[in-house]
XYZ file of N, CA and C in Angstrom:
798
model
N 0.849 -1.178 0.000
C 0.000 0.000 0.000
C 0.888 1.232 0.000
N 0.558 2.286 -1.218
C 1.634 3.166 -1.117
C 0.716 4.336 -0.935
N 1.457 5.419 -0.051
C 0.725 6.328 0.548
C 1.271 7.627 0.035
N 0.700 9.291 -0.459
C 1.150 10.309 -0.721
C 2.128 10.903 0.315
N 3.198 11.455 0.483
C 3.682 11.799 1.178
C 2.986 13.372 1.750
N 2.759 13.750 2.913
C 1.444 14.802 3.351
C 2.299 15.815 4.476
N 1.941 16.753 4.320
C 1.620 17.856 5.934
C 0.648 18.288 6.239
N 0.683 18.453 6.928
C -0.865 18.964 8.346
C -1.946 19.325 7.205
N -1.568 20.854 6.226
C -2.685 21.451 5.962
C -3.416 20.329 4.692
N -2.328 19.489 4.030
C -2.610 18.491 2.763
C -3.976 17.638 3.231
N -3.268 16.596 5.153
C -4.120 15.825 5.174
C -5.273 17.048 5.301
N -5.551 17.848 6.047
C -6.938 18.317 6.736
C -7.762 18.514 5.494
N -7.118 19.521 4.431
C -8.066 19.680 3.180
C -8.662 17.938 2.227
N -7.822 17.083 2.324
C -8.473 16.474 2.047
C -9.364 15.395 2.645
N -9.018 15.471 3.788
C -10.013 14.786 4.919
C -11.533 15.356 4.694
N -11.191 17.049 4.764
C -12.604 17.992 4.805
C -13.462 17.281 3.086
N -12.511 16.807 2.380
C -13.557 16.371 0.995
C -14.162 15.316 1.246
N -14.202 14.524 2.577
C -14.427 13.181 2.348
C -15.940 13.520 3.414
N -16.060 14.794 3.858
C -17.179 14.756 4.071
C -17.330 15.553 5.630
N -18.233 15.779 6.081
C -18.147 17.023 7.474
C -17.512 15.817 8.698
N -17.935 14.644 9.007
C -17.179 13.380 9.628
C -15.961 14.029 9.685
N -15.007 13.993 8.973
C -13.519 14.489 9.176
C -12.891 16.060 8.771
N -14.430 16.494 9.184
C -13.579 17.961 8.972
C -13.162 18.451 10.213
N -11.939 18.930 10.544
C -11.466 19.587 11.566
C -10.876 20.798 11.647
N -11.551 21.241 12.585
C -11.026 23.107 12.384
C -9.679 23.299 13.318
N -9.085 24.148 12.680
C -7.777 24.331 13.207
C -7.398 25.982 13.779
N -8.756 26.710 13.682
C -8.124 27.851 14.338
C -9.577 27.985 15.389
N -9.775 27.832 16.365
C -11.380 28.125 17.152
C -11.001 29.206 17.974
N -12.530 29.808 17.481
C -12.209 31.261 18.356
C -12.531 30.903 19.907
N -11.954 32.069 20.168
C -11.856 32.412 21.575
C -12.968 32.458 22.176
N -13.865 32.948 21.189
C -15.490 33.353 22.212
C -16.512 32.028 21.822
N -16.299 31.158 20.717
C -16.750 30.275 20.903
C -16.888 28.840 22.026
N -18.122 28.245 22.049
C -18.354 27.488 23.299
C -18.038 26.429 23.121
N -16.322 26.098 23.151
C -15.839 24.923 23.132
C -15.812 24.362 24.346
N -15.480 22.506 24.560
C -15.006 21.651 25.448
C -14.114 21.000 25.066
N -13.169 21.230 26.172
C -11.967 20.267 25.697
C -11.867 18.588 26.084
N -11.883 17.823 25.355
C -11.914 16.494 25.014
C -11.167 15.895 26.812
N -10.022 16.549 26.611
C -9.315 15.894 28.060
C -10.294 16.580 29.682
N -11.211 17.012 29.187
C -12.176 16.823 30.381
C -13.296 16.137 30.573
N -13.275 15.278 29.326
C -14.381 14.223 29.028
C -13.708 12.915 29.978
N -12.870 12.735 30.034
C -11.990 11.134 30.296
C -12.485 11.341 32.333
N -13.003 12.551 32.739
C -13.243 12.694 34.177
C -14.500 12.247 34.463
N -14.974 11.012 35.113
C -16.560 11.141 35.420
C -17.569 12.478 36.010
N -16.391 12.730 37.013
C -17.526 13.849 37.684
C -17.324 15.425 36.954
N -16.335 15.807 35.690
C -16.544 16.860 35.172
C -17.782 17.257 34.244
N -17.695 18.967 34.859
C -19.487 19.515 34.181
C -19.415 19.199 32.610
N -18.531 19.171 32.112
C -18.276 19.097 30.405
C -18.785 18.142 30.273
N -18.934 16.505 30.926
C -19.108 15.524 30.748
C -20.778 15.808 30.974
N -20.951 16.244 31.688
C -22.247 16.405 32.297
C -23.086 17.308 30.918
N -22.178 18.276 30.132
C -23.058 19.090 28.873
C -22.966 17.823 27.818
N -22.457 17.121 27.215
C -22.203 16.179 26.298
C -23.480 15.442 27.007
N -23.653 14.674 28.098
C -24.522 13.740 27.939
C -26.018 14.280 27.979
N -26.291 15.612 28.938
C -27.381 16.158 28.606
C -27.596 16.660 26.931
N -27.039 16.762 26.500
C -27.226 17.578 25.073
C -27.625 16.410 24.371
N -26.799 15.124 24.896
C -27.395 13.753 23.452
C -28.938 13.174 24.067
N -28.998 13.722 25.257
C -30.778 13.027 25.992
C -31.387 14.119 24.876
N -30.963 15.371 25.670
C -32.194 16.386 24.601
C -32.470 16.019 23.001
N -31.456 15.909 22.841
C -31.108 15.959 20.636
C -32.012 14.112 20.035
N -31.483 13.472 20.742
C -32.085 12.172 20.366
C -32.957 11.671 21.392
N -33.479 12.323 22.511
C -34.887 11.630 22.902
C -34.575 10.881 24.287
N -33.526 10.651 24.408
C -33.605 8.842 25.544
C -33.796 9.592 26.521
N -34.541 8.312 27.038
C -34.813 8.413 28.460
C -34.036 7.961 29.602
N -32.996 7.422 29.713
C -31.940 6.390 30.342
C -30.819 7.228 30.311
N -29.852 6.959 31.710
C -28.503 7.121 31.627
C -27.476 6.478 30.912
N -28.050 5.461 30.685
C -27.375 4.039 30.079
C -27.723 4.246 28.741
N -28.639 4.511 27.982
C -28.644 4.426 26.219
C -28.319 5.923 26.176
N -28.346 6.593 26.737
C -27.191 7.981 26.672
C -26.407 8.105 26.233
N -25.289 7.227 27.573
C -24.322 6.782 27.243
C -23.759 6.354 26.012
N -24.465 5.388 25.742
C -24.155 4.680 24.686
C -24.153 4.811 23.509
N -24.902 5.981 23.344
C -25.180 7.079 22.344
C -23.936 7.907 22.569
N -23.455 8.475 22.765
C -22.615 9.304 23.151
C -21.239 8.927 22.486
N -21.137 7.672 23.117
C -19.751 7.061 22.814
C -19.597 6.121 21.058
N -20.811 5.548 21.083
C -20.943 5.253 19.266
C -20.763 6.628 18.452
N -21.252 7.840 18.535
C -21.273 9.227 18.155
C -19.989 10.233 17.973
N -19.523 9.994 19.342
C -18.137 10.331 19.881
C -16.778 9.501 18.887
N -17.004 8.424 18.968
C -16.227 7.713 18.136
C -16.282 7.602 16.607
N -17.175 7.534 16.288
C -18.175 7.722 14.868
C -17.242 9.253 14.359
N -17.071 10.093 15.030
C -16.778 11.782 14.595
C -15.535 12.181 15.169
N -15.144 12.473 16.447
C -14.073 13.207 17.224
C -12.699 12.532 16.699
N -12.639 10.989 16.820
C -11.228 10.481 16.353
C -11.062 9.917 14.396
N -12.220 9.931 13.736
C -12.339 9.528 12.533
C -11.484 9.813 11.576
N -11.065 11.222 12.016
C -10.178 11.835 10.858
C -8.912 11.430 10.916
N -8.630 10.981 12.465
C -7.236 10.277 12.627
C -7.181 8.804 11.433
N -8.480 8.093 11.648
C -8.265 7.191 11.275
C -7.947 6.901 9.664
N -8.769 8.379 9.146
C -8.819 8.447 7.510
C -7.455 9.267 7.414
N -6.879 9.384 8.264
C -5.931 10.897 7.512
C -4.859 8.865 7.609
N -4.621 8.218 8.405
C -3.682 7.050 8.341
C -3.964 6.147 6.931
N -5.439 6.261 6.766
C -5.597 4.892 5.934
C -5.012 5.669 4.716
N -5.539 6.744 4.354
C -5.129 7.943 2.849
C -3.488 8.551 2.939
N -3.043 8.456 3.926
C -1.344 9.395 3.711
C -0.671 7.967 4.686
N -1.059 7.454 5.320
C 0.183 7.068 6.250
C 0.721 7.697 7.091
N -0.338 8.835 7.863
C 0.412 9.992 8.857
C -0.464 9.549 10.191
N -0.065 9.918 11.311
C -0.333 9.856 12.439
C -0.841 11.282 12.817
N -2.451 11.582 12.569
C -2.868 12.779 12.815
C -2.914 12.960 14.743
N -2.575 14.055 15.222
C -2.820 14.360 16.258
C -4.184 14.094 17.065
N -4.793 13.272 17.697
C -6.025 13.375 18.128
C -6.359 12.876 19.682
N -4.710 13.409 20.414
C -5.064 13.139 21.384
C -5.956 13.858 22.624
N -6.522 13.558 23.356
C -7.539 14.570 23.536
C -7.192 16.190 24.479
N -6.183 16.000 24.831
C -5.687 17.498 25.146
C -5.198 18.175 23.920
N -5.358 17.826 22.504
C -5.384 18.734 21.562
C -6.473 18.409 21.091
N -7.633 18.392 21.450
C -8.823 18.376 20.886
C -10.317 19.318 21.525
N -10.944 19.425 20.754
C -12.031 20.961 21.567
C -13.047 20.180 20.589
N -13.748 20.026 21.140
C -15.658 19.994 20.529
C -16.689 21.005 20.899
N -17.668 21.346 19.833
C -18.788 22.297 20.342
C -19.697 21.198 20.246
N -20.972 21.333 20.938
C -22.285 21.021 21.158
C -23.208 21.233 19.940
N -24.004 20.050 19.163
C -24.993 20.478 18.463
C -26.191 20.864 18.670
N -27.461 21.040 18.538
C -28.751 21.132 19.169
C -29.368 19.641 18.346
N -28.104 19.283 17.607
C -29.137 18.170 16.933
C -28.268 16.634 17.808
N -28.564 15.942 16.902
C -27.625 14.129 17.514
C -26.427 14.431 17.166
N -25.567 14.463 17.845
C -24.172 14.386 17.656
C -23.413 16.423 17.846
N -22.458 16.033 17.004
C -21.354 17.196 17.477
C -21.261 18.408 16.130
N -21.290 19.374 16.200
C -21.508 20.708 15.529
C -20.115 21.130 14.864
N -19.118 20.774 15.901
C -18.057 20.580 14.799
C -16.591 20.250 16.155
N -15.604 20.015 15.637
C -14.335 19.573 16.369
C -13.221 19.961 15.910
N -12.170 20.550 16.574
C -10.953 21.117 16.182
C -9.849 20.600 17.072
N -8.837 21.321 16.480
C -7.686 20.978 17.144
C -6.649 22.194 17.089
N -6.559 21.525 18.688
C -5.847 22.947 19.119
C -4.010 23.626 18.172
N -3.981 21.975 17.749
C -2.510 22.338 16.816
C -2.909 21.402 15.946
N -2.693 21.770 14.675
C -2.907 20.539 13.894
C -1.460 20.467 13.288
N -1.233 18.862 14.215
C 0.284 18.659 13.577
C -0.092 16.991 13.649
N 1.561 16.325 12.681
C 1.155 15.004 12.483
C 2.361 14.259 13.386
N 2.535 13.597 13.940
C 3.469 12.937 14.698
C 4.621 12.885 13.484
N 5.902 12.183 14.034
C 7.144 11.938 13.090
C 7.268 10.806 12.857
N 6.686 9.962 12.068
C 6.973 8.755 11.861
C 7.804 8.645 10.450
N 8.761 9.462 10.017
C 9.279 9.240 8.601
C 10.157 8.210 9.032
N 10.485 7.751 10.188
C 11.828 7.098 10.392
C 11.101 5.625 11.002
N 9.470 5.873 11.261
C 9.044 4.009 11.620
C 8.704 3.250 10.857
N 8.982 1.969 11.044
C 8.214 0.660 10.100
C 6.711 1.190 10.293
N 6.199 0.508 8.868
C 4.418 0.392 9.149
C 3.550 -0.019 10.295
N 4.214 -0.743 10.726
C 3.644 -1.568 12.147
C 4.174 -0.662 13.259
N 4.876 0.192 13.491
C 4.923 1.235 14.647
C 4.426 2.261 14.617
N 4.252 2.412 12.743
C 2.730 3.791 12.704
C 1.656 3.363 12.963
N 1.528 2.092 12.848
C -0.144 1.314 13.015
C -0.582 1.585 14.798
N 0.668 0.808 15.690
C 0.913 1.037 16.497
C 0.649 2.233 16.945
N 1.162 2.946 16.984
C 1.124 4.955 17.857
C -0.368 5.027 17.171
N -1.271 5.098 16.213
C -1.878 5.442 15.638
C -3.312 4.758 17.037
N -2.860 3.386 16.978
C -3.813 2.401 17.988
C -3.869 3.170 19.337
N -2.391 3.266 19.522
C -2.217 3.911 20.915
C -2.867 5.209 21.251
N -2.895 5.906 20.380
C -3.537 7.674 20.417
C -4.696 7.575 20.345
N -5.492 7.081 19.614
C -6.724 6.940 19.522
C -8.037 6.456 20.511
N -7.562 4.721 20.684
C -7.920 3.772 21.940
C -7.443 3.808 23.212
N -6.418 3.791 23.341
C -5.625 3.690 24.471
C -5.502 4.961 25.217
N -5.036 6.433 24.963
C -5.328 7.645 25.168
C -6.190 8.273 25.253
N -7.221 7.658 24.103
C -8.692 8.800 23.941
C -10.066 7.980 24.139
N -10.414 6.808 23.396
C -11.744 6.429 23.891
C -11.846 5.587 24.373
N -10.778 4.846 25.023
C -11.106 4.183 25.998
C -11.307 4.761 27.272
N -10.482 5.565 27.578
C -10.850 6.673 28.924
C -12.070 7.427 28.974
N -12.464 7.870 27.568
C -13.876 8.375 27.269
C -14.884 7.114 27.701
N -14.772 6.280 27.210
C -15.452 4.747 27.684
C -15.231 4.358 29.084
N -14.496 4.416 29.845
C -14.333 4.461 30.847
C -15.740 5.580 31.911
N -15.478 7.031 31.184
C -15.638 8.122 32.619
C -17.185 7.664 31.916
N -17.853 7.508 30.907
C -18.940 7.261 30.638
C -20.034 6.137 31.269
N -18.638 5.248 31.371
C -19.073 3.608 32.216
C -19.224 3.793 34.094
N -18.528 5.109 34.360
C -18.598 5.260 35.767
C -20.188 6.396 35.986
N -20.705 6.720 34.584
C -21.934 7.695 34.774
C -23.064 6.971 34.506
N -22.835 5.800 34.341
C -24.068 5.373 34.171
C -24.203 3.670 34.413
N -24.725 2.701 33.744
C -25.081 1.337 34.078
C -24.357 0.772 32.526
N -23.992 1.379 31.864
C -23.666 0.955 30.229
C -22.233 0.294 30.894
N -22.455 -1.359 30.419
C -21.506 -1.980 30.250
C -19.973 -2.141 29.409
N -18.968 -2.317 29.982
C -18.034 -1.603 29.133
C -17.784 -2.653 27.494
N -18.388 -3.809 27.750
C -18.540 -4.540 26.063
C -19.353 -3.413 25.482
N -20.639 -2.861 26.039
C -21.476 -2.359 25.103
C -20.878 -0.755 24.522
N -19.933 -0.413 25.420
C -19.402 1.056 25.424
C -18.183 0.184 24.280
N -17.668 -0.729 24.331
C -16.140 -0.891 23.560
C -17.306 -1.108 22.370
N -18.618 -1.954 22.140
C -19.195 -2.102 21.211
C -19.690 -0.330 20.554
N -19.657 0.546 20.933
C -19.775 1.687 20.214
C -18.373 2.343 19.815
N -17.768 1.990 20.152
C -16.221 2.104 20.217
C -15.596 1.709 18.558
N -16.326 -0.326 18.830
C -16.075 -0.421 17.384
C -16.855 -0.263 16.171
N -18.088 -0.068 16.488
C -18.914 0.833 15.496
C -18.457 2.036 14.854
N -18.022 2.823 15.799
C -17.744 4.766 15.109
C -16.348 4.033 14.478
N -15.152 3.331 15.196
C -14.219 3.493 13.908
C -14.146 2.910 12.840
N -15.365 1.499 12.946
C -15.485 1.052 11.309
C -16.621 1.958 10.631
N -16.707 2.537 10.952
C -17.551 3.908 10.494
C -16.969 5.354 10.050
N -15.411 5.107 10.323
C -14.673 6.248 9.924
C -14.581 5.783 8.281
N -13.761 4.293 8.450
C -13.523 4.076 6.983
C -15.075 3.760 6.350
N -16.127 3.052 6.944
C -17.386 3.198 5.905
C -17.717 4.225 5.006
N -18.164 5.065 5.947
C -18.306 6.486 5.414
C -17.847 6.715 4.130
N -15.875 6.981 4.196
C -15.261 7.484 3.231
C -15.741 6.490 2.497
N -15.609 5.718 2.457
C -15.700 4.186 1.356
C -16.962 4.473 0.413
N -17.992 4.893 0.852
C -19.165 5.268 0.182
C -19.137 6.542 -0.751
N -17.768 7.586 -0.539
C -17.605 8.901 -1.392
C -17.617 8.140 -2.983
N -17.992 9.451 -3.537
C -17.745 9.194 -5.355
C -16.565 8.983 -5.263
N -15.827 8.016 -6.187
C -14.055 7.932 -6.123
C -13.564 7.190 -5.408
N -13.888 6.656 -4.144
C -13.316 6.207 -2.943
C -12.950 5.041 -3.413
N -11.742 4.614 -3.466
C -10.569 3.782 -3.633
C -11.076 2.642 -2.159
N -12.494 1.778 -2.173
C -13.074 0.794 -1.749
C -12.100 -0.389 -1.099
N -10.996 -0.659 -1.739
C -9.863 -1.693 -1.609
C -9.050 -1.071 -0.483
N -8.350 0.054 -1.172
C -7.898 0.651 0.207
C -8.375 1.239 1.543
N -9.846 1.301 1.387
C -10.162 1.282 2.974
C -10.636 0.360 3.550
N -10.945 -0.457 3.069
C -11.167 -2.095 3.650
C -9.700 -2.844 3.872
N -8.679 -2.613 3.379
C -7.806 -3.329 3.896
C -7.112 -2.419 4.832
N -7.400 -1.093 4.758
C -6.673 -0.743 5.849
C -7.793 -0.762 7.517
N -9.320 -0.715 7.340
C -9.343 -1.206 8.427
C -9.302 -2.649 9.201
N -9.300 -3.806 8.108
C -8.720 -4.847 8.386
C -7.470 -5.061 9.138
N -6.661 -3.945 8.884
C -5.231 -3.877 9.220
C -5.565 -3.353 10.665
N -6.248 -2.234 11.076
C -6.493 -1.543 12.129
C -7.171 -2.182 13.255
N -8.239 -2.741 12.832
C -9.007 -4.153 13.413
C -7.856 -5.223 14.254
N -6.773 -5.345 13.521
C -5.723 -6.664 13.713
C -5.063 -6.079 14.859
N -5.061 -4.700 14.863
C -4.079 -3.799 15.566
C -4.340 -4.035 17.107
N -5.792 -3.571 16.891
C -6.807 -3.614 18.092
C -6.664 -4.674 19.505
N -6.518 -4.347 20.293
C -7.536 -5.318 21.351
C -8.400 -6.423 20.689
N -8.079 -7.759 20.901
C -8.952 -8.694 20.065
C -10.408 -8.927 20.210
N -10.912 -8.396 21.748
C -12.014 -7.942 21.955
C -13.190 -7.882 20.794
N -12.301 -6.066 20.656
C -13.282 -5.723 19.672
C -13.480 -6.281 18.156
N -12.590 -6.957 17.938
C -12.984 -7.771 16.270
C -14.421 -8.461 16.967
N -14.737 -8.966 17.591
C -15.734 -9.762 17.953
C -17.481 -9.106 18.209
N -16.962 -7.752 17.816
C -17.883 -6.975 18.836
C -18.888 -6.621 17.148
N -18.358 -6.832 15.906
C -19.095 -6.380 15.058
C -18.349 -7.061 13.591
N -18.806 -6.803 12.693
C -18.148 -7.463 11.321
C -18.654 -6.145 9.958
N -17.638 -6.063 9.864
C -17.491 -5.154 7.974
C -17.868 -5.937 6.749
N -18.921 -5.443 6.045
C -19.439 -5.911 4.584
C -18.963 -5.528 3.743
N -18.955 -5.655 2.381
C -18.858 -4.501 1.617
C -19.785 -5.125 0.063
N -20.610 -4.438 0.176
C -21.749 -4.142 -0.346
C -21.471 -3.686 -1.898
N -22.395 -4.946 -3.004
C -22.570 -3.741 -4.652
C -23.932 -3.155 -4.636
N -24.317 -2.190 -5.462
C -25.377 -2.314 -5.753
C -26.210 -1.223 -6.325
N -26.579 -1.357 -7.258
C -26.626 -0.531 -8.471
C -25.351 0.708 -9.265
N -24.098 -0.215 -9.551
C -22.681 0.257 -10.058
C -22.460 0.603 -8.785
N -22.851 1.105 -7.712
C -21.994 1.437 -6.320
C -21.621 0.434 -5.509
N -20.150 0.592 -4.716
C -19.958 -0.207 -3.358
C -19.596 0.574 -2.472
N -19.656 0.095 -1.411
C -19.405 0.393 0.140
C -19.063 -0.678 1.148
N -18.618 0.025 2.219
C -18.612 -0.982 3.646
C -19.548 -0.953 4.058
N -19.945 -1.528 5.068
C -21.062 -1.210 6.360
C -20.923 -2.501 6.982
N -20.803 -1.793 8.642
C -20.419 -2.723 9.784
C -22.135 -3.028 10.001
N -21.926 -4.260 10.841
C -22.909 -5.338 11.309
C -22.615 -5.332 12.869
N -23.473 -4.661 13.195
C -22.787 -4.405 15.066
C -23.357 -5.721 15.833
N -22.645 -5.991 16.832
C -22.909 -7.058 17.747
C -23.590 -6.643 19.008
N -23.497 -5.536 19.378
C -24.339 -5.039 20.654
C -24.798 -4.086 20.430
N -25.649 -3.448 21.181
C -27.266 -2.668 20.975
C -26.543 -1.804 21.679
N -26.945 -0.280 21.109
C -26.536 1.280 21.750
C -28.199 1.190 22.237
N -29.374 0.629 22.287
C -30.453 0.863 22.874
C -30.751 2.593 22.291
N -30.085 2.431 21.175
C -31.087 4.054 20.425
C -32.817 3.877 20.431
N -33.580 2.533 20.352
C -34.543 2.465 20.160
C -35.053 2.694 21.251
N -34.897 2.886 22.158
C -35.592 3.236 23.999
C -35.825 4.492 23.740
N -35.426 5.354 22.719
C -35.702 6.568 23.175
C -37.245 7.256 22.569
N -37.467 8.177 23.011
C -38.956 8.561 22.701
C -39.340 8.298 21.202
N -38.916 8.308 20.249
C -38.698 8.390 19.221
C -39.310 7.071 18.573
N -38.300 5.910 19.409
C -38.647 4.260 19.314
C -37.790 3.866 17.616
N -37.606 4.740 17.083
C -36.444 4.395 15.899
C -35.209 3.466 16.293
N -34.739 2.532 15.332
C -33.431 1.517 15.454
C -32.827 2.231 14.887
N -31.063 1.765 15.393
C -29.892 2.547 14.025
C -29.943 1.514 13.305
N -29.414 2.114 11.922
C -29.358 1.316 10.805
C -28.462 -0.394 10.779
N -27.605 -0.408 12.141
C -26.842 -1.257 12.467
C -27.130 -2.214 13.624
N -28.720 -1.669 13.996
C -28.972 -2.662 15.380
C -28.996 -4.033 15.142
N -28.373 -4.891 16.044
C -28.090 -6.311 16.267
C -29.799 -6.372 16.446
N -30.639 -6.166 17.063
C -31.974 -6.654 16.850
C -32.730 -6.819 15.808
N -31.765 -6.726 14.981
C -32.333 -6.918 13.157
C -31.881 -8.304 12.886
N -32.006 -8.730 11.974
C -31.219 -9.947 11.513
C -30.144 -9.106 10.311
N -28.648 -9.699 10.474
C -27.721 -9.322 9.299
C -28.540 -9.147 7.926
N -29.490 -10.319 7.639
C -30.112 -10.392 6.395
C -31.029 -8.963 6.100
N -31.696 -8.411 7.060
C -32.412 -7.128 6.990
C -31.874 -5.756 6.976
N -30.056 -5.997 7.929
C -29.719 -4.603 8.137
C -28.879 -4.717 6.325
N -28.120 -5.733 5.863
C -28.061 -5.827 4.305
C -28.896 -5.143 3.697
N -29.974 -5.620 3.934
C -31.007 -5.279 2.729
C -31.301 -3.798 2.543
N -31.191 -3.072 4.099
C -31.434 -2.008 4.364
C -29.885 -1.035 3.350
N -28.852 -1.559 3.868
C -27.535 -0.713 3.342
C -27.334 -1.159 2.129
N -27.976 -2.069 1.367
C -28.199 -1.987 -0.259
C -29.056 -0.811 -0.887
N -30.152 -0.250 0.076
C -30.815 0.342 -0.684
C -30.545 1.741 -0.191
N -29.449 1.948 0.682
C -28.787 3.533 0.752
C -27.596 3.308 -0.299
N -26.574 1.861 -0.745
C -26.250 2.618 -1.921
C -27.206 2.644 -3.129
N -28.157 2.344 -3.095
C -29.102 2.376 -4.531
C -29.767 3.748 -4.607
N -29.574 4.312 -3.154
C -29.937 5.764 -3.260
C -31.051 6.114 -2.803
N -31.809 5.165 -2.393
C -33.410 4.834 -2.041
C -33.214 5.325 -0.128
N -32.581 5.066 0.021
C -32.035 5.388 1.741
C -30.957 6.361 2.169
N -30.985 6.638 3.549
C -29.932 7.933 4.080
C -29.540 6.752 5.017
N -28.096 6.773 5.525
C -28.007 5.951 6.420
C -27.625 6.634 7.626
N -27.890 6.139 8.808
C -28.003 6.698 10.002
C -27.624 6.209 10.802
């Protein structure tokens, strides 16, 4: 797999084409109402406390626990994604650890937008592939959402399979996503989250499985989740497009007919 050689502003502009998922802002003003990411990893901080009230209001639930769980499929799904696409597309180790990271609040499901306080890429011109794979695992999981999974698991009753199960939803959802753009080079993001998957905690391979879908001249990925974010508890009573309370054969049928164009996927 051969990768463009990149700096900071290369990956970000082309991350931002692959869709608002990996756009990251790099200059946030001062008067805007950011939170910084490294006060999420605290159970009892108020930041933690605006993130989970904001996902009850925006999507409905009634529970501390499908909150949660919302939160962290969402969180993962968006805040670290771009790390994962800026690795699979350049081979760089984007910054995303969470003391360089700031999120604002949406009024809708999920996050309004995410920046970084420096946008720089680690130095890996001098590592093997497997020690960028490595730092890349480490910054992401190990630094950022697992501790997010953690202060989330101490706020509520959400089990930490079901929190690592949103965990591995949002990052096979970094490469889905792109995978579905006009153009998207399909091969190379399936083998690179195959590669990323391997990287992982063996856990989470177990926690869900990647498709990849034809259908009508289009392909894509789309993960098959193994545990329930309980999105359907909420007032609303809607499933995500990936709930394990489906049969594989139905949530297929369903992500055939968002690439046929007939569906939005959610």
């Amino acid at each position: 797999m051969s990768h463009p050689s990149a700096d900071p502003a290369t990956v970000l502009t082309t991350l931002a084409g692959y869709g608002e998922r990996y756009r990251l802002e790099t200059d946030p003003g001062a008067g805007e109402d950011w939170i910084a990411a490294d006060r999420l990893v605290d159970p009892a901080a108020e930041e933690l406390t605006r993130v989970l009230e904001a996902e009850r209001a925006a999507s409905g639930q009634v529970s501390a626990h499908a909150t949660a769980l919302t939160v962290m499929a969402v969180y993962a799904g968006t805040v670290t994604a771009p790390a994962l696409l800026a690795w699979a597309l350049h081979d760089q180790v984007l910054d995303v650890r969470p003391h360089n990271v700031l999120l604002r609040l949406d009024d809708h499901h999920g996050f309004a937008a995410v920046a970084l306080r420096r946008p720089r890429l680690a130095d890996v011109s001098r590592m093997p592939a497997a020690e960028r794979l490595a730092l890349l695992v480490r910054q992401v999981l190990d630094e950022h959402l697992f501790p997010v999974a953690e202060a989330l698991r101490a706020r509520s009753r959400a089990s930490r399979r079901q929190l690592h199960g949103g965990i591995a939803h949002g990052c096979a959802a970094a490469f889905g996503a792109a995978s579905r753009r006009p153009g998207a080079d399909v091969d190379l993001l399936q083998r690179a989250h195959e590669r990323f998957l391997a990287a992982c905690p063996p856990e989470l391979a177990a926690l869900g499985e990647m498709v990849r879908l034809s259908e009508a001249g289009a392909q894509g990925l789309f993960y098959l989740r193994r545990t329930c974010c309980l999105y359907y508890t909420a007032v609303h009573g809607e499933k995500c497009a990936s709930c394990c309370l489906d049969s594989a054969e139905d949530r297929i049928a369903g992500y055939r007919r968002v690439l046929a164009g007939d569906a939005a996927p959610h």
